[in-house]
Amino acid sequence: MDTLTLSRQWLDLNFDNKSNRLDFPPEVISNSEVMDLSAFTKLLNEFFETQQLKSRKLKMVLSTDLVFEKSFIVGQDEEEGLKKFYEEIPFPSEKILRKEIKQNGAITAIAVNNEILQAVINALKVRKISVSAVTPESLINTDFSLIGNAPASSKLNINYRSLAIFLAVLVIFGFGGFLGYRYLQSKKNVALEPVPDTQITPVPKDIEATPSSQVLEFKKREMLEIKVQNGSGKTGEAAKVRDELDKLGFSQIEIGNAATKSAITLVNLSINVSPPDQKEILTMLEKWYKSIKATTSAGLTSDVEIVIGL
C-alpha cells in the first residue's frame, strides 16, 4: 500500500517504489506545533501538486517523534495517570486528537497535534486522495488507526481469539444496514468517523494542557536517566538489561523490582531521547523479549522507563 510518513520535521511520500520528502521550515512547524497554518497549507499544496497521486488511497504513518504515547497498568491509578499524561501535552486541548486502547492488562494512551494531521489530510482530500488509516509508527504492523471505525487489530498484543470474535461481530453489524449504522453511531466515543467527515474527540474541558514555546533538545546518551524494573518474576532480568545498556554507552541506570508482574515489556521513552537512542534501546530489548510495547511521552520522572515483562 502507498504510504505517507509524517514527522514533526518532514513528511515522506512512498508510492510506485519512489520516495519523495518534504521538509518543514522551522518558521512553519516547530516542535510539532503549527507556527503558520497558511504557510503550511501552501507548502503542502505545492508539494502534492507535483505528485501523481489523484484518486489514490494512502496509509498515513505517524513518526514516534510526533506522537505522545504512554502505557499504564490497569488497576494502578490509571485514571489519574491518564489525566496527568494529557495535562502535560504542550498543546491546547482542542488541538489534540487522542485514543486509548487496552491490551494484556495495560491501557495505552495515544495523542497527536490534530492541527498538523488535519492540514495534511485536507490537502490530500482536495486532490481526491483518501487516507485509509492513520497509524502510529509503534503500531505499524497492526490495523489500529486514530481515525475510522476499526478497533485495535487482532495483531496487537492481546487475546487474539477474543478480538477476532469482536471484529466479526462488528463486520456483521456493519453489513446489517441501518442497524449497523446505529451501532457505529453509538460507538463514537471510542472510534472516530472516517475521512472525509472526520469528527475529532477533544480532550475533556477539565483537562487543560499548558502550551509551551520551549525548544526541545535531545539529551546526550550518557546523560539519560534510565529506570529498569523487573516485572517478569525471574531473578536477574533487570541487572541483565542494565549491563547491556552500559555496554551501549548508557551510564545513569537505576534497577529494581516492579510492584506487580507485567504480561509484556513496557518501554516509556521521554521526548528528550533521540530517535537513534530509542532504536538502539528497543533493538537490544528485542533480543530477549518478544512482547514489547514502546511509547513516547512527556513528563516522565526518568528519560527511559522499562518494565520487563514475562
Coordinates of C-alpha atoms in Angstrom, one line a residue:
M1 CA 0.0 0.0 0.0
D2 CA 1.1 3.6 -0.7
T3 CA 2.2 5.3 2.5
L4 CA 2.8 8.8 3.8
T5 CA 5.0 9.1 6.9
L6 CA 4.5 12.2 8.9
S7 CA 7.2 13.5 11.3
R8 CA 7.5 16.7 13.3
Q9 CA 10.1 18.0 10.8
W10 CA 9.1 16.4 7.5
L11 CA 6.8 14.1 5.6
D12 CA 7.8 11.3 3.3
L13 CA 5.6 10.0 0.5
N14 CA 6.1 6.5 -0.8
F15 CA 4.3 5.2 -3.9
D16 CA 5.2 3.3 -7.0
N17 CA 8.5 2.4 -5.4
K18 CA 9.5 6.0 -5.1
S19 CA 10.2 8.2 -2.1
N20 CA 9.5 11.9 -2.1
R21 CA 10.3 14.0 1.0
L22 CA 9.1 17.4 2.1
D23 CA 11.0 19.2 4.9
F24 CA 9.1 21.6 7.1
P25 CA 10.9 25.0 7.7
P26 CA 11.1 25.8 11.5
E27 CA 9.2 29.1 11.0
V28 CA 6.2 26.9 9.7
I29 CA 6.4 23.9 12.0
S30 CA 8.3 23.9 15.3
N31 CA 8.2 21.1 17.9
S32 CA 5.1 19.6 16.4
E33 CA 3.3 22.9 16.6
V34 CA 2.0 24.8 13.5
M35 CA 3.5 28.3 13.7
D36 CA 1.9 29.5 10.4
L37 CA -1.1 27.5 9.2
S38 CA -1.5 29.5 6.0
A39 CA 2.2 28.9 5.0
F40 CA 1.9 25.2 6.0
T41 CA -1.2 24.7 3.8
K42 CA 0.5 26.4 0.9
L43 CA 3.7 24.3 1.4
L44 CA 1.6 21.1 1.3
N45 CA -0.5 22.1 -1.7
E46 CA 2.6 22.9 -3.7
F47 CA 4.2 19.6 -2.8
F48 CA 1.2 17.4 -3.5
E49 CA 0.6 19.3 -6.8
T50 CA 3.9 17.9 -8.1
Q51 CA 2.9 14.3 -7.2
Q52 CA 0.9 11.9 -9.4
L53 CA -1.5 10.9 -6.7
K54 CA -5.0 11.6 -7.9
S55 CA -7.6 9.1 -6.7
R56 CA -5.1 7.0 -4.7
K57 CA -5.5 5.7 -1.2
L58 CA -2.8 6.3 1.3
K59 CA -2.0 4.9 4.7
M60 CA -0.6 7.6 7.0
V61 CA 2.1 6.6 9.5
L62 CA 2.9 8.9 12.4
S63 CA 6.6 9.0 13.4
T64 CA 7.4 8.4 17.0
D65 CA 8.7 12.0 17.4
L66 CA 5.2 13.3 16.5
V67 CA 3.1 11.1 18.7
F68 CA 2.7 11.2 22.5
E69 CA 2.2 7.7 23.9
K70 CA 2.2 6.2 27.4
S71 CA 1.1 2.9 28.8
F72 CA -0.4 2.3 32.2
I73 CA -1.1 -1.0 34.1
V74 CA -4.8 -1.4 34.7
G75 CA -5.6 -1.2 38.4
Q76 CA -2.7 1.1 39.3
D77 CA -4.4 4.5 39.3
E78 CA -4.5 4.6 35.6
E79 CA -7.2 7.2 35.5
E80 CA -5.1 9.7 37.4
G81 CA -2.1 8.7 35.2
L82 CA -4.1 9.4 32.1
K83 CA -5.3 12.8 33.3
K84 CA -1.7 13.8 34.2
F85 CA -0.5 12.5 30.8
Y86 CA -2.9 14.6 28.8
E87 CA -2.2 17.7 31.0
E88 CA 1.5 17.5 30.2
I89 CA 1.0 17.6 26.4
P90 CA 2.1 21.1 25.4
F91 CA -0.9 21.9 23.1
P92 CA -4.3 23.4 23.8
S93 CA -6.9 20.6 24.4
E94 CA -9.0 21.5 21.4
K95 CA -6.0 20.7 19.1
I96 CA -5.4 17.2 20.5
L97 CA -6.6 14.0 18.8
R98 CA -6.4 11.1 21.2
K99 CA -7.3 7.5 21.5
E100 CA -6.9 4.8 24.2
I101 CA -6.5 1.0 23.7
K102 CA -6.5 -1.8 26.3
Q103 CA -4.3 -4.8 25.8
N104 CA -2.9 -7.5 28.1
G105 CA -3.8 -5.7 31.3
A106 CA -2.5 -2.4 30.2
I107 CA -4.0 0.7 28.7
T108 CA -2.1 2.8 26.2
A109 CA -3.0 6.5 25.6
I110 CA -2.1 7.9 22.2
A111 CA -2.3 11.6 21.3
V112 CA -1.2 13.9 18.5
N113 CA -1.5 17.5 17.5
N114 CA -4.5 17.3 15.2
E115 CA -3.8 20.6 13.5
I116 CA -0.9 19.1 11.7
L117 CA -2.7 15.9 10.9
Q118 CA -5.9 17.7 9.5
A119 CA -3.8 20.1 7.4
V120 CA -2.2 17.1 5.6
I121 CA -5.5 15.2 5.3
N122 CA -7.3 18.3 3.9
A123 CA -4.5 19.0 1.4
L124 CA -4.8 15.4 0.2
K125 CA -8.6 15.4 0.1
V126 CA -8.6 18.4 -2.3
R127 CA -6.8 16.2 -4.8
K128 CA -9.3 13.3 -4.2
I129 CA -6.7 11.3 -2.3
S130 CA -8.2 9.4 0.6
V131 CA -6.5 8.3 3.8
S132 CA -7.4 4.8 4.8
A133 CA -5.8 4.8 8.2
V134 CA -3.6 6.9 10.5
T135 CA -1.3 4.7 12.5
P136 CA 1.4 5.5 15.0
E137 CA 4.8 4.0 14.0
S138 CA 4.8 1.9 17.1
L139 CA 1.7 0.1 15.8
I140 CA 2.7 0.0 12.1
N141 CA 2.2 -3.8 11.9
T142 CA -1.4 -3.7 13.2
D143 CA -4.7 -2.5 11.8
F144 CA -5.0 0.2 14.5
S145 CA -6.0 3.7 13.3
L146 CA -6.6 7.0 15.0
I147 CA -9.4 7.7 12.5
G148 CA -12.1 5.4 11.2
N149 CA -14.3 2.8 12.8
A150 CA -11.8 0.0 13.1
P151 CA -10.9 -1.0 16.7
A152 CA -7.4 -2.1 17.6
S153 CA -6.3 -5.0 15.4
S154 CA -6.0 -8.6 16.5
K155 CA -2.4 -8.3 15.6
L156 CA -1.9 -6.2 18.7
N157 CA -0.6 -7.9 21.8
I158 CA -4.0 -9.0 23.1
N159 CA -6.2 -12.1 23.3
Y160 CA -6.3 -12.9 19.6
R161 CA -9.3 -15.2 19.7
S162 CA -11.5 -12.7 21.7
L163 CA -10.6 -9.9 19.4
A164 CA -11.3 -12.0 16.3
I165 CA -14.8 -12.7 17.6
F166 CA -15.3 -9.0 18.4
L167 CA -14.2 -7.9 14.9
A168 CA -16.5 -10.5 13.4
V169 CA -19.4 -9.1 15.3
L170 CA -18.6 -5.6 14.1
V171 CA -18.4 -6.7 10.5
I172 CA -21.9 -8.4 10.8
F173 CA -23.4 -5.2 12.2
G174 CA -21.6 -3.2 9.5
F175 CA -23.4 -5.2 6.8
G176 CA -26.7 -5.0 8.6
G177 CA -27.6 -1.7 7.1
F178 CA -29.4 0.7 9.4
L179 CA -28.8 -1.5 12.5
G180 CA -25.1 -1.5 11.8
Y181 CA -25.1 2.3 11.2
R182 CA -26.9 2.9 14.5
Y183 CA -24.4 0.6 16.3
L184 CA -21.4 2.5 14.9
Q185 CA -23.0 5.8 15.9
S186 CA -23.2 4.6 19.4
K187 CA -19.5 3.9 19.4
K188 CA -18.4 7.4 18.5
N189 CA -17.0 7.9 21.9
V190 CA -14.4 5.2 21.1
A191 CA -14.0 5.4 17.3
L192 CA -13.8 8.4 15.0
E193 CA -15.7 8.9 11.7
P194 CA -13.5 8.1 8.7
V195 CA -12.3 10.7 6.2
P196 CA -13.7 12.9 4.7
D197 CA -16.1 13.6 7.6
T198 CA -13.6 13.1 10.4
Q199 CA -15.0 14.0 13.8
I200 CA -12.5 14.7 16.5
T201 CA -12.9 13.7 20.1
P202 CA -11.4 16.6 22.1
V203 CA -9.8 16.3 25.4
P204 CA -12.4 16.9 28.1
K205 CA -12.7 20.6 29.2
D206 CA -11.5 19.8 32.7
I207 CA -8.1 18.6 31.3
E208 CA -6.3 21.7 30.1
A209 CA -2.9 21.3 28.5
T210 CA -0.2 24.0 29.1
P211 CA 1.1 25.5 25.9
S212 CA 4.9 25.6 25.7
S213 CA 7.2 27.5 23.4
Q214 CA 10.4 25.8 24.7
V215 CA 12.6 24.2 22.0
L216 CA 13.1 20.5 22.9
E217 CA 16.7 19.2 22.7
F218 CA 17.7 15.6 22.7
K219 CA 19.9 14.6 25.7
K220 CA 23.3 13.0 25.2
R221 CA 23.3 9.3 25.7
E222 CA 25.5 9.4 28.8
M223 CA 23.1 12.0 30.4
L224 CA 19.9 9.9 30.0
E225 CA 18.4 8.7 33.3
I226 CA 17.1 5.2 32.9
K227 CA 14.9 3.2 35.3
V228 CA 14.7 -0.6 34.8
Q229 CA 12.1 -2.6 36.8
N230 CA 11.8 -6.3 36.8
G231 CA 8.2 -7.3 36.3
S232 CA 8.9 -10.8 35.0
G233 CA 9.4 -12.6 38.3
K234 CA 12.7 -14.0 37.0
T235 CA 15.8 -13.2 39.1
G236 CA 18.5 -11.1 37.4
E237 CA 16.5 -9.7 34.5
A238 CA 16.9 -6.0 35.4
A239 CA 20.6 -6.4 36.0
K240 CA 21.0 -8.1 32.6
V241 CA 19.3 -5.2 30.9
R242 CA 21.4 -2.7 32.9
D243 CA 24.6 -4.4 31.8
E244 CA 23.6 -4.4 28.1
L245 CA 22.7 -0.7 28.3
D246 CA 26.0 0.1 29.9
K247 CA 27.8 -1.6 27.0
L248 CA 25.9 0.7 24.7
G249 CA 27.1 3.8 26.5
F250 CA 24.2 4.5 28.8
S251 CA 25.5 5.1 32.3
Q252 CA 22.8 6.5 34.6
I253 CA 20.8 3.4 35.2
E254 CA 18.7 2.5 38.2
I255 CA 17.3 -1.0 38.6
G256 CA 14.7 -2.6 40.9
N257 CA 11.6 -4.8 41.0
A258 CA 8.2 -3.7 39.7
A259 CA 5.2 -3.7 42.1
T260 CA 3.3 -6.2 40.1
K261 CA 4.1 -8.7 37.3
S262 CA 3.6 -7.5 33.7
A263 CA 2.5 -9.6 30.8
I264 CA 4.5 -7.5 28.3
T265 CA 7.7 -5.4 28.4
L266 CA 6.7 -1.8 28.7
V267 CA 9.1 0.9 27.5
N268 CA 8.3 4.6 28.1
L269 CA 10.6 7.0 26.3
S270 CA 10.9 10.7 27.0
I271 CA 10.6 13.1 24.1
N272 CA 14.2 14.1 25.0
V273 CA 15.5 10.7 23.8
S274 CA 16.9 10.9 20.3
P275 CA 15.5 8.5 17.6
P276 CA 18.8 6.7 17.2
D277 CA 19.0 6.1 21.0
Q278 CA 15.4 4.9 21.1
K279 CA 16.1 2.5 18.3
E280 CA 19.2 1.1 19.9
I281 CA 17.4 0.5 23.2
L282 CA 14.5 -1.3 21.6
T283 CA 16.7 -3.4 19.3
M284 CA 18.6 -4.5 22.4
L285 CA 15.4 -5.5 24.3
E286 CA 14.0 -7.3 21.2
K287 CA 16.9 -9.9 21.6
W288 CA 15.3 -11.3 24.7
Y289 CA 11.7 -10.2 24.9
K290 CA 9.1 -11.0 22.3
S291 CA 6.2 -8.8 23.5
I292 CA 7.4 -5.2 23.8
K293 CA 5.2 -2.1 23.9
A294 CA 7.1 1.2 23.3
T295 CA 5.6 4.6 23.9
T296 CA 6.9 8.2 23.7
S297 CA 5.6 10.8 26.1
A298 CA 6.3 14.0 28.0
G299 CA 6.6 14.4 31.8
L300 CA 8.4 11.2 32.7
T301 CA 10.3 11.1 36.0
S302 CA 13.1 9.3 34.1
D303 CA 14.1 9.7 30.5
V304 CA 13.6 6.0 29.9
E305 CA 11.3 3.7 32.0
I306 CA 11.5 0.0 31.3
V307 CA 9.3 -2.6 33.0
I308 CA 10.4 -6.1 32.0
G309 CA 7.5 -8.4 31.3
L310 CA 7.0 -12.2 31.3

